[in-house]
Amino acid sequence: MPKPNRVKFQFISLFAILLITPLLSAQQDFSAVEIVPHHVAGSFYYLEGAGGNIGLSVGEDGVIMIDDQFAPLTDKIIAAISQLNNGEIRFLINTHVHGDHTGGNENMGKRGVLILARDEVRVRLSEQSPEEALPVLTYNDTITIHLNGEEVHAFSVSPAHTDGDSFIHFRTSDVIHTGDVFRTTAFPVIDTNNGGTLNGTLAALGRLIGVAGPDTKIVPGHGVVSNRMDVIGFRDMILDVKSRVEPMIAQGMSYDQVSAADPTSAYNARYGDSERFLRALYSELSGQP
Ligand SMILES: [Zn+2]
């Protein structure tokens, strides 16, 4: 088949995927999903279900929640929280805009839960969501909630996974929820369509390494509880891949040539498919879209 047809076909496939993906997630069957609570330290728990890990501070003042997975799971999530604490869910902080972290916002907003996020998250969510799903309190730098004897400190980081990422540090329990900037299950996802960047990812991970102590528990957006050394390993992996790709770009290699050279080979067994990461990395380092 001549090349133009193949290119055209790939474009059509891409559009089909872009059109179908939101429909699939809207129609995804969540009936088999179980919400599993894990205690991490002090007042902090996280809930595993489908989508991003939900962080919780539970105590005598009620519940502070980080992210809320998908809308069809809200009842199950609330049931799981009520097993841990019979108080009110007071606040919900969104780590970033993605639907597997904010899908329950509308349900939570309608229940009167006060939603917080960075200014950028509200702007992006308002393009696709009803008023009830939008953060009511927004911040451009940091905000701290004082409940349950806990200091819950949300702080903005450089444009990394998206341009609206926050890390949430539960200072009394010494736990940090990182949203999707850090994950243990895959190569970094740099969502360039939502303002994510490679250099911002490196800066945000560097900030996390600076804020965390040796005993700090780090809860990723997806994956298992980790520590500062795990974040250093993840950051160093990105630096290693970057240092392999830079000279290839300096030699004028195309994305396909770089991809064929497999600069992530040492990490593929652990993190799986590297294409999306490599495309974002190549695009930012080469200045080519
Ligand atoms: Zn995400």
Tab-separated table of C-alpha atoms and ligand atoms in Angstrom:
chain	number	residue	atom	x	y	z
A	1	MET	CA	0.000	0.000	0.000
A	2	PRO	CA	1.447	3.425	-0.886
A	3	LYS	CA	2.524	5.513	2.075
A	4	PRO	CA	-0.059	8.336	1.862
A	5	ASN	CA	-2.893	5.830	2.319
A	6	ARG	CA	-1.248	4.354	5.347
A	7	VAL	CA	-0.764	7.778	6.871
A	8	LYS	CA	-4.395	8.594	6.149
A	9	PHE	CA	-5.491	5.332	7.715
A	10	GLN	CA	-3.434	6.066	10.824
A	11	PHE	CA	-5.066	9.478	11.103
A	12	ILE	CA	-8.514	7.946	10.818
A	13	SER	CA	-7.596	5.359	13.446
A	14	LEU	CA	-6.315	8.059	15.759
A	15	PHE	CA	-9.510	10.063	15.374
A	16	ALA	CA	-11.584	6.952	15.955
A	17	ILE	CA	-9.650	6.244	19.154
A	18	LEU	CA	-10.006	9.840	20.321
A	19	LEU	CA	-13.741	9.742	19.693
A	20	ILE	CA	-14.368	6.326	21.169
A	21	THR	CA	-12.178	6.500	24.294
A	22	PRO	CA	-14.435	8.879	26.305
A	23	LEU	CA	-17.480	6.812	25.346
A	24	LEU	CA	-15.745	3.643	26.513
A	25	SER	CA	-14.871	5.129	29.892
A	26	ALA	CA	-18.430	6.444	30.249
A	27	GLN	CA	-19.803	2.988	29.504
A	28	GLN	CA	-17.127	1.010	31.316
A	29	ASP	CA	-18.623	-1.599	33.616
A	30	PHE	CA	-17.608	-0.805	37.179
A	31	SER	CA	-19.900	-3.384	38.819
A	32	ALA	CA	-17.026	-5.757	39.593
A	33	VAL	CA	-14.742	-3.065	41.037
A	34	GLU	CA	-14.024	-3.393	44.747
A	35	ILE	CA	-12.838	-0.445	46.788
A	36	VAL	CA	-10.010	-1.653	49.027
A	37	PRO	CA	-8.776	0.530	51.915
A	38	HIS	CA	-5.099	0.539	52.980
A	39	HIS	CA	-3.795	2.216	56.136
A	40	VAL	CA	-0.486	3.978	55.478
A	41	ALA	CA	0.406	6.038	58.584
A	42	GLY	CA	-1.313	8.167	61.241
A	43	SER	CA	-4.621	9.556	59.970
A	44	PHE	CA	-3.820	8.622	56.354
A	45	TYR	CA	-5.435	5.836	54.349
A	46	TYR	CA	-5.743	5.273	50.645
A	47	LEU	CA	-8.457	3.532	48.656
A	48	GLU	CA	-7.687	1.343	45.697
A	49	GLY	CA	-10.440	0.774	43.124
A	50	ALA	CA	-10.406	1.745	39.447
A	51	GLY	CA	-8.533	4.909	38.531
A	52	GLY	CA	-6.175	6.937	40.681
A	53	ASN	CA	-5.447	6.073	44.302
A	54	ILE	CA	-7.775	8.017	46.638
A	55	GLY	CA	-5.997	9.565	49.636
A	56	LEU	CA	-7.870	10.084	52.925
A	57	SER	CA	-7.229	11.762	56.234
A	58	VAL	CA	-9.752	10.353	58.690
A	59	GLY	CA	-10.215	11.438	62.287
A	60	GLU	CA	-12.382	13.190	64.834
A	61	ASP	CA	-13.105	16.134	62.522
A	62	GLY	CA	-14.255	13.960	59.633
A	63	VAL	CA	-12.641	13.183	56.299
A	64	ILE	CA	-10.407	14.974	53.811
A	65	MET	CA	-10.289	13.219	50.465
A	66	ILE	CA	-7.760	13.372	47.605
A	67	ASP	CA	-9.248	12.530	44.176
A	68	ASP	CA	-12.424	10.527	43.543
A	69	GLN	CA	-11.950	8.052	40.628
A	70	PHE	CA	-15.001	7.552	38.348
A	71	ALA	CA	-18.614	8.690	38.871
A	72	PRO	CA	-20.185	5.184	38.863
A	73	LEU	CA	-17.949	4.299	41.846
A	74	THR	CA	-19.038	7.152	44.138
A	75	ASP	CA	-21.516	5.099	46.186
A	76	LYS	CA	-18.967	2.338	46.734
A	77	ILE	CA	-16.272	4.865	47.635
A	78	ILE	CA	-18.535	6.576	50.169
A	79	ALA	CA	-19.476	3.188	51.636
A	80	ALA	CA	-15.783	2.296	52.005
A	81	ILE	CA	-15.043	5.639	53.689
A	82	SER	CA	-17.952	5.179	56.111
A	83	GLN	CA	-16.356	1.916	57.258
A	84	LEU	CA	-13.309	3.946	58.334
A	85	ASN	CA	-15.053	7.012	59.744
A	86	ASN	CA	-18.677	7.974	60.285
A	87	GLY	CA	-17.951	11.709	60.087
A	88	GLU	CA	-18.598	14.099	57.278
A	89	ILE	CA	-16.467	14.254	54.111
A	90	ARG	CA	-15.402	17.865	54.519
A	91	PHE	CA	-12.992	18.567	51.676
A	92	LEU	CA	-11.930	16.981	48.395
A	93	ILE	CA	-8.677	18.028	46.697
A	94	ASN	CA	-8.076	17.137	43.028
A	95	THR	CA	-4.404	16.401	42.246
A	96	HIS	CA	-5.052	17.184	38.536
A	97	VAL	CA	-7.749	17.267	35.866
A	98	HIS	CA	-7.870	13.693	34.543
A	99	GLY	CA	-11.190	11.842	34.639
A	100	ASP	CA	-9.862	8.858	36.583
A	101	HIS	CA	-9.130	11.330	39.437
A	102	THR	CA	-12.040	13.788	39.085
A	103	GLY	CA	-14.854	11.617	37.652
A	104	GLY	CA	-16.711	11.605	40.976
A	105	ASN	CA	-16.567	15.403	41.411
A	106	GLU	CA	-20.131	16.092	40.297
A	107	ASN	CA	-21.531	13.513	42.748
A	108	MET	CA	-19.359	14.845	45.570
A	109	GLY	CA	-20.167	18.472	44.765
A	110	LYS	CA	-23.908	17.682	44.851
A	111	ARG	CA	-23.420	16.165	48.310
A	112	GLY	CA	-22.006	19.494	49.460
A	113	VAL	CA	-18.366	18.417	49.678
A	114	LEU	CA	-16.099	21.414	49.179
A	115	ILE	CA	-13.797	20.744	46.208
A	116	LEU	CA	-10.333	22.334	45.977
A	117	ALA	CA	-7.766	22.353	43.176
A	118	ARG	CA	-5.349	24.589	41.374
A	119	ASP	CA	-6.743	27.385	39.220
A	120	GLU	CA	-5.636	25.472	36.096
A	121	VAL	CA	-7.714	22.428	37.053
A	122	ARG	CA	-10.890	24.478	37.361
A	123	VAL	CA	-10.265	26.120	33.978
A	124	ARG	CA	-9.713	22.783	32.225
A	125	LEU	CA	-12.574	20.991	34.027
A	126	SER	CA	-15.014	23.785	33.214
A	127	GLU	CA	-14.566	23.007	29.499
A	128	GLN	CA	-16.054	19.544	29.982
A	129	SER	CA	-17.970	19.374	33.273
A	130	PRO	CA	-21.096	20.794	34.916
A	131	GLU	CA	-20.827	23.487	37.588
A	132	GLU	CA	-21.268	21.007	40.475
A	133	ALA	CA	-18.098	19.171	39.390
A	134	LEU	CA	-15.874	22.228	39.540
A	135	PRO	CA	-13.530	23.127	42.387
A	136	VAL	CA	-15.104	25.828	44.565
A	137	LEU	CA	-11.844	26.881	46.191
A	138	THR	CA	-8.864	27.284	43.883
A	139	TYR	CA	-5.267	28.233	44.594
A	140	ASN	CA	-2.266	29.205	42.511
A	141	ASP	CA	0.466	28.176	44.924
A	142	THR	CA	-0.346	26.370	48.164
A	143	ILE	CA	-3.178	25.820	50.617
A	144	THR	CA	-3.215	24.095	53.996
A	145	ILE	CA	-6.186	22.445	55.733
A	146	HIS	CA	-5.969	21.922	59.495
A	147	LEU	CA	-8.192	19.035	60.592
A	148	ASN	CA	-7.808	15.738	62.479
A	149	GLY	CA	-4.677	17.091	64.148
A	150	GLU	CA	-3.218	16.959	60.636
A	151	GLU	CA	-1.633	19.635	58.477
A	152	VAL	CA	-2.782	18.847	54.942
A	153	HIS	CA	-0.539	20.965	52.736
A	154	ALA	CA	-1.305	21.047	49.001
A	155	PHE	CA	1.375	22.662	46.875
A	156	SER	CA	1.716	23.400	43.179
A	157	VAL	CA	4.577	21.950	41.142
A	158	SER	CA	5.975	22.770	37.685
A	159	PRO	CA	3.951	21.652	34.646
A	160	ALA	CA	4.730	17.917	34.839
A	161	HIS	CA	2.003	15.326	34.183
A	162	THR	CA	-0.315	18.280	33.390
A	163	ASP	CA	-0.141	22.033	34.018
A	164	GLY	CA	-2.329	21.734	37.128
A	165	ASP	CA	-0.495	19.184	39.278
A	166	SER	CA	-0.459	19.406	43.070
A	167	PHE	CA	1.332	17.253	45.622
A	168	ILE	CA	-0.498	16.888	48.939
A	169	HIS	CA	1.682	16.520	52.027
A	170	PHE	CA	-0.001	15.174	55.149
A	171	ARG	CA	2.672	16.602	57.391
A	172	THR	CA	1.648	15.109	60.728
A	173	SER	CA	1.374	11.580	59.326
A	174	ASP	CA	4.350	12.231	56.987
A	175	VAL	CA	2.667	10.986	53.821
A	176	ILE	CA	2.745	12.653	50.381
A	177	HIS	CA	0.131	11.949	47.684
A	178	THR	CA	1.762	12.773	44.343
A	179	GLY	CA	-1.085	12.444	41.853
A	180	ASP	CA	0.205	11.064	38.557
A	181	VAL	CA	3.563	12.868	38.415
A	182	PHE	CA	4.984	9.822	40.198
A	183	ARG	CA	3.710	6.331	39.500
A	184	THR	CA	5.177	2.903	40.062
A	185	THR	CA	3.374	1.067	37.290
A	186	ALA	CA	4.477	2.788	34.077
A	187	PHE	CA	6.857	5.209	32.432
A	188	PRO	CA	6.002	8.851	33.223
A	189	VAL	CA	2.888	10.067	31.445
A	190	ILE	CA	3.550	13.570	30.149
A	191	ASP	CA	0.167	14.774	28.929
A	192	THR	CA	1.277	17.495	26.537
A	193	ASN	CA	-2.354	18.162	25.527
A	194	ASN	CA	-2.972	19.301	29.117
A	195	GLY	CA	0.262	21.250	29.481
A	196	GLY	CA	2.549	18.507	30.837
A	197	THR	CA	6.306	18.772	30.241
A	198	LEU	CA	9.439	16.655	30.604
A	199	ASN	CA	11.484	19.347	32.333
A	200	GLY	CA	8.582	20.124	34.668
A	201	THR	CA	8.351	16.415	35.524
A	202	LEU	CA	12.039	16.389	36.449
A	203	ALA	CA	11.639	19.590	38.484
A	204	ALA	CA	8.536	18.288	40.295
A	205	LEU	CA	10.218	14.982	41.150
A	206	GLY	CA	13.268	16.931	42.357
A	207	ARG	CA	10.989	18.979	44.604
A	208	LEU	CA	9.421	15.781	45.964
A	209	ILE	CA	12.872	14.343	46.694
A	210	GLY	CA	13.695	17.591	48.539
A	211	VAL	CA	10.501	17.672	50.616
A	212	ALA	CA	10.420	13.970	51.529
A	213	GLY	CA	12.447	12.596	54.418
A	214	PRO	CA	13.876	9.083	54.625
A	215	ASP	CA	10.737	7.748	56.358
A	216	THR	CA	8.121	9.686	54.366
A	217	LYS	CA	5.520	7.420	52.755
A	218	ILE	CA	4.873	8.383	49.149
A	219	VAL	CA	1.527	7.429	47.620
A	220	PRO	CA	1.591	7.533	43.808
A	221	GLY	CA	-1.373	8.293	41.578
A	222	HIS	CA	-1.190	4.692	40.384
A	223	GLY	CA	0.755	1.900	42.025
A	224	VAL	CA	2.025	1.062	45.486
A	225	VAL	CA	3.232	3.032	48.511
A	226	SER	CA	6.854	4.023	47.974
A	227	ASN	CA	9.624	6.054	49.577
A	228	ARG	CA	12.082	8.777	48.685
A	229	MET	CA	14.620	6.309	47.258
A	230	ASP	CA	11.972	4.961	44.866
A	231	VAL	CA	11.310	8.496	43.622
A	232	ILE	CA	15.055	9.048	43.153
A	233	GLY	CA	15.202	5.847	41.072
A	234	PHE	CA	12.262	6.986	38.937
A	235	ARG	CA	13.789	10.447	38.417
A	236	ASP	CA	17.199	8.945	37.570
A	237	MET	CA	15.571	6.631	35.017
A	238	ILE	CA	14.121	9.692	33.251
A	239	LEU	CA	17.503	11.454	33.363
A	240	ASP	CA	19.190	8.336	31.945
A	241	VAL	CA	16.740	8.058	29.040
A	242	LYS	CA	17.043	11.785	28.406
A	243	SER	CA	20.859	11.541	28.303
A	244	ARG	CA	20.602	8.701	25.758
A	245	VAL	CA	18.170	10.546	23.495
A	246	GLU	CA	19.893	13.955	23.515
A	247	PRO	CA	22.929	12.870	21.427
A	248	MET	CA	20.609	11.039	19.010
A	249	ILE	CA	18.693	14.262	18.435
A	250	ALA	CA	21.987	16.149	18.068
A	251	GLN	CA	22.854	13.683	15.275
A	252	GLY	CA	19.583	14.559	13.554
A	253	MET	CA	17.822	11.262	14.212
A	254	SER	CA	14.062	11.201	13.607
A	255	TYR	CA	11.592	9.971	16.228
A	256	ASP	CA	11.310	6.629	14.417
A	257	GLN	CA	15.091	6.211	14.437
A	258	VAL	CA	15.288	7.055	18.134
A	259	SER	CA	12.440	4.680	18.890
A	260	ALA	CA	14.167	1.897	16.899
A	261	ALA	CA	17.340	2.445	18.967
A	262	ASP	CA	15.208	1.638	22.057
A	263	PRO	CA	16.751	4.073	24.566
A	264	THR	CA	14.419	2.761	27.317
A	265	SER	CA	15.513	-0.884	26.862
A	266	ALA	CA	16.906	-1.181	30.393
A	267	TYR	CA	13.493	-0.245	31.837
A	268	ASN	CA	10.931	-1.787	29.462
A	269	ALA	CA	10.575	-4.992	31.478
A	270	ARG	CA	9.578	-2.955	34.535
A	271	TYR	CA	7.507	-0.140	33.035
A	272	GLY	CA	6.039	-1.629	29.844
A	273	ASP	CA	5.250	0.323	26.691
A	274	SER	CA	7.490	3.387	26.406
A	275	GLU	CA	6.037	4.939	23.245
A	276	ARG	CA	3.984	7.728	24.794
A	277	PHE	CA	6.807	8.730	27.157
A	278	LEU	CA	9.384	8.618	24.372
A	279	ARG	CA	7.227	10.698	22.026
A	280	ALA	CA	6.769	13.427	24.647
A	281	LEU	CA	10.459	13.342	25.534
A	282	TYR	CA	11.557	13.483	21.873
A	283	SER	CA	9.139	16.267	21.077
A	284	GLU	CA	10.305	18.469	23.965
A	285	LEU	CA	14.033	17.828	23.460
A	286	SER	CA	13.912	18.248	19.674
A	287	GLY	CA	11.456	21.143	19.648
A	288	GLN	CA	9.444	19.250	17.022
A	289	PRO	CA	5.749	18.656	17.695
B	1	ZN	ZN	-3.489	11.572	35.247
